[in-house]
């Protein structure tokens, strides 16, 4: 199995390299309007924004910034296939202009724009980033009637183009089964409030006014890609930044494309991809470890495990998990046209009897897992034989 990954250094307002209906999933986080660290990006695309900010006309600046983003959302709608999803991570902004403190509701403005394009808005996710200290306050502090609520969350807007995606052929249905989630992952990931992922801060070198990026964490992109696409799909990020979405697509066995207007953010990106192979394996191993911990918890409470994964032999809760297969990134190739190709391996199927529903055998498997991990095995639960 192989996947390909391409990035383009240009604005996503015109994604001429992307054909109509060619993308299965969009995962992105745009520059946030009315957050001052992004002023230069917006002003460079429309000088009227700088004028509005100098005049302290926040309402006009806010609208002009979103008109810049509107061009990208129009292109996203064009390239997305019927039944495809767009996941947009966006935070609202607060800002003071000439002593006037106000909230600028970015998520609401984007929802209005994309629904006008024809997107269907689905229940969104509130992501509590947990990056602000709990004792931070704005306004009059402990004195009433002059304080402001601190924003501690962002939104992940979930949008769909057209109706439900259909998997009509035997091959597509099989691939969908191989891309399944664990039962407990499905329960946690499809909650409308995420409190287990912390925001990330990344140094941006010597770039002025950008001491940190607004990049979302790898786990957020990896989770969304697994939730809303299948192996081999094409994932697009029109605001690629440092390439987090591409890395998550690599780990998940998806193809990807991305657009970024600042080439400095993607310097030495191939080296980063190659250096991330161990991280990709760790992300998959973490899913396995979490699943085994969950299974052990069910066994400890006397709950039966009725099904077994046919590829690896570990217990699963539902029939839909029986054909789940992990594709492990093992090497990265850099092509002359800047395309990155990732090669994958699939762990062997002969794993029966490694882990069973009996608690004592599950505990023994945990001991083997610790020993096997020390020996460098990726999936020690079912790569090691007792």
mmCIF file of C-alpha atoms in Angstrom:
data_model
loop_
_atom_site.group_PDB
_atom_site.id
_atom_site.type_symbol
_atom_site.label_atom_id
_atom_site.label_comp_id
_atom_site.label_asym_id
_atom_site.label_seq_id
_atom_site.Cartn_x
_atom_site.Cartn_y
_atom_site.Cartn_z
ATOM 1 C CA UNK A 1 0.000 0.000 0.000
ATOM 2 C CA UNK A 2 1.182 3.526 -0.832
ATOM 3 C CA UNK A 3 -0.166 7.041 -0.340
ATOM 4 C CA UNK A 4 0.886 10.294 -2.008
ATOM 5 C CA UNK A 5 1.087 13.736 -0.478
ATOM 6 C CA UNK A 6 1.430 17.039 -2.316
ATOM 7 C CA UNK A 7 1.605 20.637 -1.169
ATOM 8 C CA UNK A 8 1.318 23.850 -3.161
ATOM 9 C CA UNK A 9 2.822 27.203 -2.176
ATOM 10 C CA UNK A 10 0.027 29.527 -3.234
ATOM 11 C CA UNK A 11 -3.348 30.792 -2.101
ATOM 12 C CA UNK A 12 -6.185 28.284 -1.791
ATOM 13 C CA UNK A 13 -8.575 30.893 -3.186
ATOM 14 C CA UNK A 14 -7.841 29.309 -6.576
ATOM 15 C CA UNK A 15 -6.969 25.629 -6.250
ATOM 16 C CA UNK A 16 -6.424 25.089 -9.976
ATOM 17 C CA UNK A 17 -4.475 21.868 -9.343
ATOM 18 C CA UNK A 18 -7.527 20.214 -7.798
ATOM 19 C CA UNK A 19 -10.272 18.772 -10.000
ATOM 20 C CA UNK A 20 -13.958 19.153 -9.220
ATOM 21 C CA UNK A 21 -15.277 16.558 -6.745
ATOM 22 C CA UNK A 22 -11.775 15.070 -6.259
ATOM 23 C CA UNK A 23 -11.443 15.462 -2.466
ATOM 24 C CA UNK A 24 -13.077 13.205 0.124
ATOM 25 C CA UNK A 25 -12.347 15.188 3.281
ATOM 26 C CA UNK A 26 -11.152 18.660 4.262
ATOM 27 C CA UNK A 27 -9.480 19.143 7.649
ATOM 28 C CA UNK A 28 -8.225 22.649 8.278
ATOM 29 C CA UNK A 29 -7.806 25.574 10.640
ATOM 30 C CA UNK A 30 -7.722 28.962 8.879
ATOM 31 C CA UNK A 31 -6.158 32.173 10.175
ATOM 32 C CA UNK A 32 -8.585 33.545 12.748
ATOM 33 C CA UNK A 33 -10.112 36.907 11.788
ATOM 34 C CA UNK A 34 -9.632 39.645 14.404
ATOM 35 C CA UNK A 35 -6.755 37.841 16.133
ATOM 36 C CA UNK A 36 -3.924 40.347 15.777
ATOM 37 C CA UNK A 37 -1.236 37.758 15.017
ATOM 38 C CA UNK A 38 -2.991 37.149 11.682
ATOM 39 C CA UNK A 39 -3.478 40.818 10.727
ATOM 40 C CA UNK A 40 -0.559 40.851 8.294
ATOM 41 C CA UNK A 41 -1.864 37.788 6.467
ATOM 42 C CA UNK A 42 -5.284 39.354 5.945
ATOM 43 C CA UNK A 43 -4.055 42.879 5.214
ATOM 44 C CA UNK A 44 -1.710 41.505 2.566
ATOM 45 C CA UNK A 45 -4.698 40.108 0.701
ATOM 46 C CA UNK A 46 -6.954 43.161 1.068
ATOM 47 C CA UNK A 47 -5.512 46.615 1.959
ATOM 48 C CA UNK A 48 -8.985 47.775 3.014
ATOM 49 C CA UNK A 49 -8.604 45.605 6.122
ATOM 50 C CA UNK A 50 -5.617 47.620 7.332
ATOM 51 C CA UNK A 51 -7.551 50.837 6.791
ATOM 52 C CA UNK A 52 -10.521 49.517 8.776
ATOM 53 C CA UNK A 53 -8.277 48.458 11.665
ATOM 54 C CA UNK A 54 -6.571 51.860 11.767
ATOM 55 C CA UNK A 55 -10.001 53.478 11.962
ATOM 56 C CA UNK A 56 -10.931 51.038 14.747
ATOM 57 C CA UNK A 57 -13.866 49.811 12.654
ATOM 58 C CA UNK A 58 -13.916 46.276 13.992
ATOM 59 C CA UNK A 59 -17.190 45.342 12.328
ATOM 60 C CA UNK A 60 -15.890 46.211 8.857
ATOM 61 C CA UNK A 61 -12.478 44.609 9.419
ATOM 62 C CA UNK A 62 -14.165 41.436 10.633
ATOM 63 C CA UNK A 63 -16.361 41.230 7.535
ATOM 64 C CA UNK A 64 -13.512 41.976 5.120
ATOM 65 C CA UNK A 65 -11.316 39.294 6.693
ATOM 66 C CA UNK A 66 -14.086 36.753 6.283
ATOM 67 C CA UNK A 67 -14.557 37.747 2.650
ATOM 68 C CA UNK A 68 -10.959 36.618 2.142
ATOM 69 C CA UNK A 69 -11.841 33.242 3.657
ATOM 70 C CA UNK A 70 -15.100 33.038 1.693
ATOM 71 C CA UNK A 71 -13.108 32.591 -1.525
ATOM 72 C CA UNK A 72 -11.451 29.501 -0.056
ATOM 73 C CA UNK A 73 -14.717 27.992 1.191
ATOM 74 C CA UNK A 74 -16.142 28.370 -2.326
ATOM 75 C CA UNK A 75 -13.192 26.403 -3.713
ATOM 76 C CA UNK A 76 -13.517 23.803 -0.959
ATOM 77 C CA UNK A 77 -17.130 23.232 -1.966
ATOM 78 C CA UNK A 78 -16.097 22.832 -5.611
ATOM 79 C CA UNK A 79 -13.369 20.245 -5.042
ATOM 80 C CA UNK A 80 -15.203 18.216 -2.379
ATOM 81 C CA UNK A 81 -16.967 15.087 -3.583
ATOM 82 C CA UNK A 82 -20.627 14.377 -2.954
ATOM 83 C CA UNK A 83 -20.984 12.929 0.527
ATOM 84 C CA UNK A 84 -17.610 14.378 1.540
ATOM 85 C CA UNK A 85 -16.976 16.250 4.779
ATOM 86 C CA UNK A 86 -15.253 19.482 5.714
ATOM 87 C CA UNK A 87 -14.014 19.866 9.288
ATOM 88 C CA UNK A 88 -13.050 23.453 10.123
ATOM 89 C CA UNK A 89 -11.350 24.255 13.420
ATOM 90 C CA UNK A 90 -12.054 27.883 14.281
ATOM 91 C CA UNK A 91 -12.098 30.009 17.409
ATOM 92 C CA UNK A 92 -14.026 33.183 18.095
ATOM 93 C CA UNK A 93 -12.007 36.315 18.774
ATOM 94 C CA UNK A 94 -12.074 39.081 21.370
ATOM 95 C CA UNK A 95 -10.382 42.379 20.685
ATOM 96 C CA UNK A 96 -10.219 45.939 21.945
ATOM 97 C CA UNK A 97 -10.247 48.750 19.391
ATOM 98 C CA UNK A 98 -10.220 52.280 20.828
ATOM 99 C CA UNK A 99 -11.324 51.040 24.251
ATOM 100 C CA UNK A 100 -14.217 49.087 22.736
ATOM 101 C CA UNK A 101 -13.920 45.441 23.788
ATOM 102 C CA UNK A 102 -16.015 43.053 21.699
ATOM 103 C CA UNK A 103 -16.506 39.446 20.669
ATOM 104 C CA UNK A 104 -16.136 38.574 16.984
ATOM 105 C CA UNK A 105 -18.016 35.311 16.347
ATOM 106 C CA UNK A 106 -15.877 33.663 13.674
ATOM 107 C CA UNK A 107 -17.625 30.308 13.843
ATOM 108 C CA UNK A 108 -21.052 31.841 13.225
ATOM 109 C CA UNK A 109 -19.820 33.906 10.264
ATOM 110 C CA UNK A 110 -18.213 30.858 8.635
ATOM 111 C CA UNK A 111 -21.331 28.751 9.191
ATOM 112 C CA UNK A 112 -23.418 31.400 7.477
ATOM 113 C CA UNK A 113 -21.067 31.527 4.484
ATOM 114 C CA UNK A 114 -20.716 27.776 3.945
ATOM 115 C CA UNK A 115 -24.425 27.104 4.294
ATOM 116 C CA UNK A 116 -25.048 29.711 1.602
ATOM 117 C CA UNK A 117 -22.691 27.714 -0.649
ATOM 118 C CA UNK A 118 -24.763 24.568 -0.180
ATOM 119 C CA UNK A 119 -23.027 22.783 2.693
ATOM 120 C CA UNK A 120 -25.144 20.965 5.253
ATOM 121 C CA UNK A 121 -24.128 21.863 8.796
ATOM 122 C CA UNK A 122 -23.999 18.867 11.145
ATOM 123 C CA UNK A 123 -23.620 18.977 14.945
ATOM 124 C CA UNK A 124 -20.302 20.636 15.700
ATOM 125 C CA UNK A 125 -17.658 19.773 18.290
ATOM 126 C CA UNK A 126 -16.681 22.091 21.114
ATOM 127 C CA UNK A 127 -12.967 21.656 21.697
ATOM 128 C CA UNK A 128 -11.876 22.868 25.110
ATOM 129 C CA UNK A 129 -8.224 23.615 24.433
ATOM 130 C CA UNK A 130 -7.112 23.985 28.058
ATOM 131 C CA UNK A 131 -4.338 26.366 27.062
ATOM 132 C CA UNK A 132 -5.446 29.284 29.207
ATOM 133 C CA UNK A 133 -4.623 29.405 32.895
ATOM 134 C CA UNK A 134 -7.773 29.025 35.038
ATOM 135 C CA UNK A 135 -6.947 32.154 37.032
ATOM 136 C CA UNK A 136 -6.835 34.455 33.988
ATOM 137 C CA UNK A 137 -9.497 37.130 33.874
ATOM 138 C CA UNK A 138 -10.417 40.091 31.711
ATOM 139 C CA UNK A 139 -11.974 43.400 32.663
ATOM 140 C CA UNK A 140 -12.607 44.442 36.250
ATOM 141 C CA UNK A 141 -11.370 41.280 37.917
ATOM 142 C CA UNK A 142 -13.230 40.514 41.119
ATOM 143 C CA UNK A 143 -15.513 43.559 40.863
ATOM 144 C CA UNK A 144 -18.925 42.902 39.317
ATOM 145 C CA UNK A 145 -20.448 44.340 36.169
ATOM 146 C CA UNK A 146 -17.198 44.922 34.293
ATOM 147 C CA UNK A 147 -15.580 41.536 33.754
ATOM 148 C CA UNK A 148 -15.554 39.361 30.652
ATOM 149 C CA UNK A 149 -15.793 35.615 30.260
ATOM 150 C CA UNK A 150 -12.532 34.043 29.100
ATOM 151 C CA UNK A 151 -12.744 31.991 25.914
ATOM 152 C CA UNK A 152 -11.547 28.477 26.743
ATOM 153 C CA UNK A 153 -12.946 26.577 23.761
ATOM 154 C CA UNK A 154 -12.880 26.490 19.984
ATOM 155 C CA UNK A 155 -15.253 25.004 17.450
ATOM 156 C CA UNK A 156 -14.808 22.173 15.002
ATOM 157 C CA UNK A 157 -17.476 22.791 12.397
ATOM 158 C CA UNK A 158 -18.649 19.588 10.704
ATOM 159 C CA UNK A 159 -20.018 20.162 7.216
ATOM 160 C CA UNK A 160 -21.196 17.751 4.532
ATOM 161 C CA UNK A 161 -21.615 18.291 0.824
ATOM 162 C CA UNK A 162 -24.692 16.546 -0.498
ATOM 163 C CA UNK A 163 -26.255 13.464 1.032
ATOM 164 C CA UNK A 164 -24.861 10.440 2.801
ATOM 165 C CA UNK A 165 -21.795 8.855 1.207
ATOM 166 C CA UNK A 166 -22.499 5.500 -0.380
ATOM 167 C CA UNK A 167 -20.164 2.486 -0.485
ATOM 168 C CA UNK A 168 -21.725 0.430 -3.258
ATOM 169 C CA UNK A 169 -19.070 -1.983 -4.536
ATOM 170 C CA UNK A 170 -17.633 -4.969 -2.633
ATOM 171 C CA UNK A 171 -14.171 -3.369 -2.733
ATOM 172 C CA UNK A 172 -15.324 -0.071 -1.214
ATOM 173 C CA UNK A 173 -17.345 -1.848 1.466
ATOM 174 C CA UNK A 174 -14.327 -3.979 2.389
ATOM 175 C CA UNK A 175 -12.070 -0.932 2.561
ATOM 176 C CA UNK A 176 -14.609 0.770 4.808
ATOM 177 C CA UNK A 177 -14.553 -2.234 7.142
ATOM 178 C CA UNK A 178 -10.745 -2.157 7.208
ATOM 179 C CA UNK A 179 -10.965 1.532 8.201
ATOM 180 C CA UNK A 180 -13.274 0.877 11.161
ATOM 181 C CA UNK A 181 -12.912 2.469 14.583
ATOM 182 C CA UNK A 182 -12.917 0.691 17.905
ATOM 183 C CA UNK A 183 -16.295 0.768 19.654
ATOM 184 C CA UNK A 184 -14.951 2.817 22.540
ATOM 185 C CA UNK A 185 -13.240 5.238 20.159
ATOM 186 C CA UNK A 186 -16.506 5.815 18.367
ATOM 187 C CA UNK A 187 -18.233 6.611 21.681
ATOM 188 C CA UNK A 188 -15.566 9.102 22.732
ATOM 189 C CA UNK A 189 -14.733 10.734 19.414
ATOM 190 C CA UNK A 190 -18.309 11.379 18.353
ATOM 191 C CA UNK A 191 -19.119 13.278 21.526
ATOM 192 C CA UNK A 192 -19.851 16.963 20.913
ATOM 193 C CA UNK A 193 -17.383 18.094 23.584
ATOM 194 C CA UNK A 194 -13.674 17.203 23.476
ATOM 195 C CA UNK A 195 -11.727 17.850 26.658
ATOM 196 C CA UNK A 196 -8.898 15.348 26.223
ATOM 197 C CA UNK A 197 -6.857 17.178 23.558
ATOM 198 C CA UNK A 198 -4.713 20.125 24.553
ATOM 199 C CA UNK A 199 -3.816 22.969 22.225
ATOM 200 C CA UNK A 200 -0.298 23.175 20.851
ATOM 201 C CA UNK A 201 2.109 26.037 20.529
ATOM 202 C CA UNK A 202 4.844 25.993 17.918
ATOM 203 C CA UNK A 203 7.784 28.349 17.641
ATOM 204 C CA UNK A 204 7.790 30.211 14.322
ATOM 205 C CA UNK A 205 11.444 31.176 14.201
ATOM 206 C CA UNK A 206 12.247 34.787 13.313
ATOM 207 C CA UNK A 207 8.969 35.606 11.598
ATOM 208 C CA UNK A 208 7.678 38.940 12.882
ATOM 209 C CA UNK A 209 4.298 39.062 14.607
ATOM 210 C CA UNK A 210 4.047 35.259 14.523
ATOM 211 C CA UNK A 211 5.788 34.063 17.661
ATOM 212 C CA UNK A 212 3.557 31.003 17.614
ATOM 213 C CA UNK A 213 1.300 29.287 15.115
ATOM 214 C CA UNK A 214 -2.358 28.413 15.576
ATOM 215 C CA UNK A 215 -1.721 24.821 14.555
ATOM 216 C CA UNK A 216 -4.043 22.230 15.987
ATOM 217 C CA UNK A 217 -2.441 19.154 17.567
ATOM 218 C CA UNK A 218 -1.631 16.061 15.510
ATOM 219 C CA UNK A 219 -4.140 13.998 17.495
ATOM 220 C CA UNK A 220 -6.995 16.309 16.515
ATOM 221 C CA UNK A 221 -6.318 15.963 12.788
ATOM 222 C CA UNK A 222 -5.637 12.221 13.103
ATOM 223 C CA UNK A 223 -8.916 11.700 14.942
ATOM 224 C CA UNK A 224 -10.992 13.660 12.424
ATOM 225 C CA UNK A 225 -9.401 11.857 9.481
ATOM 226 C CA UNK A 226 -10.237 8.486 10.980
ATOM 227 C CA UNK A 227 -13.786 9.618 11.768
ATOM 228 C CA UNK A 228 -14.740 11.049 8.387
ATOM 229 C CA UNK A 229 -12.740 9.185 5.721
ATOM 230 C CA UNK A 230 -11.533 5.731 4.745
ATOM 231 C CA UNK A 231 -8.125 4.435 3.727
ATOM 232 C CA UNK A 232 -6.954 5.734 0.380
ATOM 233 C CA UNK A 233 -9.182 8.825 0.477
ATOM 234 C CA UNK A 234 -7.806 12.246 -0.469
ATOM 235 C CA UNK A 235 -7.633 14.702 2.443
ATOM 236 C CA UNK A 236 -7.182 18.416 1.737
ATOM 237 C CA UNK A 237 -5.969 21.241 3.969
ATOM 238 C CA UNK A 238 -6.301 24.643 2.259
ATOM 239 C CA UNK A 239 -4.425 26.306 5.147
ATOM 240 C CA UNK A 240 -1.642 23.772 5.558
ATOM 241 C CA UNK A 241 0.611 25.748 7.894
ATOM 242 C CA UNK A 242 3.314 23.465 9.264
ATOM 243 C CA UNK A 243 1.726 20.379 7.706
ATOM 244 C CA UNK A 244 -0.066 18.752 10.621
ATOM 245 C CA UNK A 245 -2.963 17.527 8.477
ATOM 246 C CA UNK A 246 -0.563 15.934 5.985
ATOM 247 C CA UNK A 247 1.274 14.099 8.765
ATOM 248 C CA UNK A 248 -2.000 12.847 10.228
ATOM 249 C CA UNK A 249 -3.126 11.646 6.791
ATOM 250 C CA UNK A 250 0.130 9.737 6.411
ATOM 251 C CA UNK A 251 -0.393 8.035 9.758
ATOM 252 C CA UNK A 252 -3.982 7.128 8.847
ATOM 253 C CA UNK A 253 -3.206 5.723 5.400
ATOM 254 C CA UNK A 254 -4.872 8.526 3.446
ATOM 255 C CA UNK A 255 -3.574 10.614 0.534
ATOM 256 C CA UNK A 256 -3.336 14.362 1.049
ATOM 257 C CA UNK A 257 -2.933 17.751 -0.583
ATOM 258 C CA UNK A 258 -2.373 21.131 1.000
ATOM 259 C CA UNK A 259 -2.044 24.828 0.212
ATOM 260 C CA UNK A 260 0.104 27.345 2.062
ATOM 261 C CA UNK A 261 1.040 30.905 1.103
ATOM 262 C CA UNK A 262 4.035 31.100 3.481
ATOM 263 C CA UNK A 263 6.801 28.780 2.199
ATOM 264 C CA UNK A 264 8.868 29.197 5.365
ATOM 265 C CA UNK A 265 6.344 27.101 7.297
ATOM 266 C CA UNK A 266 7.143 24.057 5.160
ATOM 267 C CA UNK A 267 10.932 24.326 5.114
ATOM 268 C CA UNK A 268 12.537 20.894 5.479
ATOM 269 C CA UNK A 269 9.087 19.315 5.473
ATOM 270 C CA UNK A 270 10.349 16.088 3.873
ATOM 271 C CA UNK A 271 12.808 15.613 6.741
ATOM 272 C CA UNK A 272 9.946 16.137 9.158
ATOM 273 C CA UNK A 273 7.890 13.480 7.384
ATOM 274 C CA UNK A 274 10.756 11.002 7.536
ATOM 275 C CA UNK A 275 11.467 11.791 11.171
ATOM 276 C CA UNK A 276 7.790 11.243 12.005
ATOM 277 C CA UNK A 277 7.714 7.527 11.140
ATOM 278 C CA UNK A 278 8.206 6.546 14.771
ATOM 279 C CA UNK A 279 5.494 9.000 15.801
ATOM 280 C CA UNK A 280 3.088 7.454 13.305
ATOM 281 C CA UNK A 281 3.732 4.021 14.767
ATOM 282 C CA UNK A 282 3.315 5.376 18.277
ATOM 283 C CA UNK A 283 -0.060 6.878 17.375
ATOM 284 C CA UNK A 284 -1.296 3.499 16.155
ATOM 285 C CA UNK A 285 0.274 1.693 19.110
ATOM 286 C CA UNK A 286 -1.505 4.103 21.438
ATOM 287 C CA UNK A 287 -4.849 3.097 19.918
ATOM 288 C CA UNK A 288 -4.006 -0.556 20.488
ATOM 289 C CA UNK A 289 -2.878 0.041 24.077
ATOM 290 C CA UNK A 290 -5.995 2.079 24.853
ATOM 291 C CA UNK A 291 -8.178 -0.634 23.368
ATOM 292 C CA UNK A 292 -6.508 -3.362 25.433
ATOM 293 C CA UNK A 293 -6.920 -1.278 28.583
ATOM 294 C CA UNK A 294 -10.594 -0.834 27.746
ATOM 295 C CA UNK A 295 -11.024 -4.577 27.117
ATOM 296 C CA UNK A 296 -9.333 -5.432 30.394
ATOM 297 C CA UNK A 297 -11.670 -3.041 32.188
ATOM 298 C CA UNK A 298 -14.697 -4.802 30.733
ATOM 299 C CA UNK A 299 -13.285 -8.178 31.698
ATOM 300 C CA UNK A 300 -12.625 -6.978 35.231
ATOM 301 C CA UNK A 301 -16.285 -6.022 35.596
ATOM 302 C CA UNK A 302 -17.487 -9.361 34.246
ATOM 303 C CA UNK A 303 -18.778 -8.050 30.914
ATOM 304 C CA UNK A 304 -18.474 -10.583 28.088
ATOM 305 C CA UNK A 305 -16.506 -9.952 24.909
ATOM 306 C CA UNK A 306 -18.395 -11.617 22.085
ATOM 307 C CA UNK A 307 -16.247 -10.881 19.039
ATOM 308 C CA UNK A 308 -12.665 -11.219 17.868
ATOM 309 C CA UNK A 309 -10.780 -9.269 15.241
ATOM 310 C CA UNK A 310 -10.126 -11.653 12.355
ATOM 311 C CA UNK A 311 -6.740 -10.137 11.470
ATOM 312 C CA UNK A 312 -5.097 -9.899 14.875
ATOM 313 C CA UNK A 313 -7.104 -12.036 17.247
ATOM 314 C CA UNK A 314 -7.718 -9.422 19.912
ATOM 315 C CA UNK A 315 -11.248 -9.123 21.361
ATOM 316 C CA UNK A 316 -13.637 -6.446 20.121
ATOM 317 C CA UNK A 317 -17.113 -5.415 21.191
ATOM 318 C CA UNK A 318 -18.957 -5.346 17.864
ATOM 319 C CA UNK A 319 -19.011 -7.147 14.523
ATOM 320 C CA UNK A 320 -18.038 -3.947 12.736
ATOM 321 C CA UNK A 321 -14.604 -4.039 14.375
ATOM 322 C CA UNK A 322 -13.768 -7.552 13.238
ATOM 323 C CA UNK A 323 -12.184 -6.482 9.936
ATOM 324 C CA UNK A 324 -10.293 -3.450 11.276
ATOM 325 C CA UNK A 325 -6.737 -3.442 9.859
ATOM 326 C CA UNK A 326 -3.845 -1.120 10.723
ATOM 327 C CA UNK A 327 -1.582 0.079 7.919
ATOM 328 C CA UNK A 328 1.837 0.954 9.329
ATOM 329 C CA UNK A 329 3.930 3.662 7.578
ATOM 330 C CA UNK A 330 7.403 2.172 7.120
ATOM 331 C CA UNK A 331 9.219 4.480 4.673
ATOM 332 C CA UNK A 332 8.962 7.876 3.010
ATOM 333 C CA UNK A 333 10.096 8.783 -0.523
ATOM 334 C CA UNK A 334 10.632 12.311 -1.825
ATOM 335 C CA UNK A 335 9.828 12.637 -5.535
ATOM 336 C CA UNK A 336 11.339 15.215 -7.900
ATOM 337 C CA UNK A 337 8.032 17.087 -8.177
ATOM 338 C CA UNK A 338 7.976 17.528 -4.365
ATOM 339 C CA UNK A 339 5.403 14.772 -3.953
ATOM 340 C CA UNK A 340 5.945 12.647 -0.840
ATOM 341 C CA UNK A 341 5.144 8.930 -1.122
ATOM 342 C CA UNK A 342 4.583 6.831 2.001
ATOM 343 C CA UNK A 343 4.914 3.045 1.935
ATOM 344 C CA UNK A 344 2.989 0.875 4.381
ATOM 345 C CA UNK A 345 3.127 -2.566 5.913
ATOM 346 C CA UNK A 346 0.272 -4.541 7.446
ATOM 347 C CA UNK A 347 1.033 -6.701 10.531
ATOM 348 C CA UNK A 348 0.515 -10.423 10.012
ATOM 349 C CA UNK A 349 -2.848 -12.075 10.614
ATOM 350 C CA UNK A 350 -1.694 -15.083 12.639
ATOM 351 C CA UNK A 351 -2.483 -13.895 16.106
ATOM 352 C CA UNK A 352 -5.168 -16.264 17.333
ATOM 353 C CA UNK A 353 -5.076 -17.199 21.015
ATOM 354 C CA UNK A 354 -2.675 -14.353 21.867
ATOM 355 C CA UNK A 355 -5.427 -12.629 23.818
ATOM 356 C CA UNK A 356 -8.682 -14.259 24.856
ATOM 357 C CA UNK A 357 -11.686 -13.302 26.914
ATOM 358 C CA UNK A 358 -10.278 -14.982 30.014
ATOM 359 C CA UNK A 359 -9.008 -12.364 32.471
ATOM 360 C CA UNK A 360 -5.961 -14.346 33.512
ATOM 361 C CA UNK A 361 -4.877 -14.729 29.887
ATOM 362 C CA UNK A 362 -5.414 -11.032 29.268
ATOM 363 C CA UNK A 363 -3.166 -10.230 32.215
ATOM 364 C CA UNK A 364 -0.522 -12.617 30.886
ATOM 365 C CA UNK A 365 -0.781 -10.904 27.506
ATOM 366 C CA UNK A 366 -0.140 -7.551 29.195
ATOM 367 C CA UNK A 367 3.077 -8.949 30.669
ATOM 368 C CA UNK A 368 4.132 -10.224 27.235
ATOM 369 C CA UNK A 369 3.310 -6.806 25.806
ATOM 370 C CA UNK A 370 5.733 -5.056 28.131
ATOM 371 C CA UNK A 371 8.481 -7.513 27.268
ATOM 372 C CA UNK A 372 7.797 -7.301 23.535
ATOM 373 C CA UNK A 373 7.721 -3.507 23.537
ATOM 374 C CA UNK A 374 11.183 -3.507 25.047
ATOM 375 C CA UNK A 375 12.239 -5.608 22.058
ATOM 376 C CA UNK A 376 10.910 -3.013 19.624
ATOM 377 C CA UNK A 377 7.767 -4.749 18.343
ATOM 378 C CA UNK A 378 5.076 -2.385 17.097
ATOM 379 C CA UNK A 379 2.066 -4.412 18.213
ATOM 380 C CA UNK A 380 3.415 -6.559 21.008
ATOM 381 C CA UNK A 381 -0.044 -7.723 22.004
ATOM 382 C CA UNK A 382 -0.324 -9.806 18.920
ATOM 383 C CA UNK A 383 3.196 -9.839 17.457
ATOM 384 C CA UNK A 384 4.568 -11.807 20.401
ATOM 385 C CA UNK A 385 3.633 -15.444 20.929
ATOM 386 C CA UNK A 386 3.414 -16.830 24.468
#
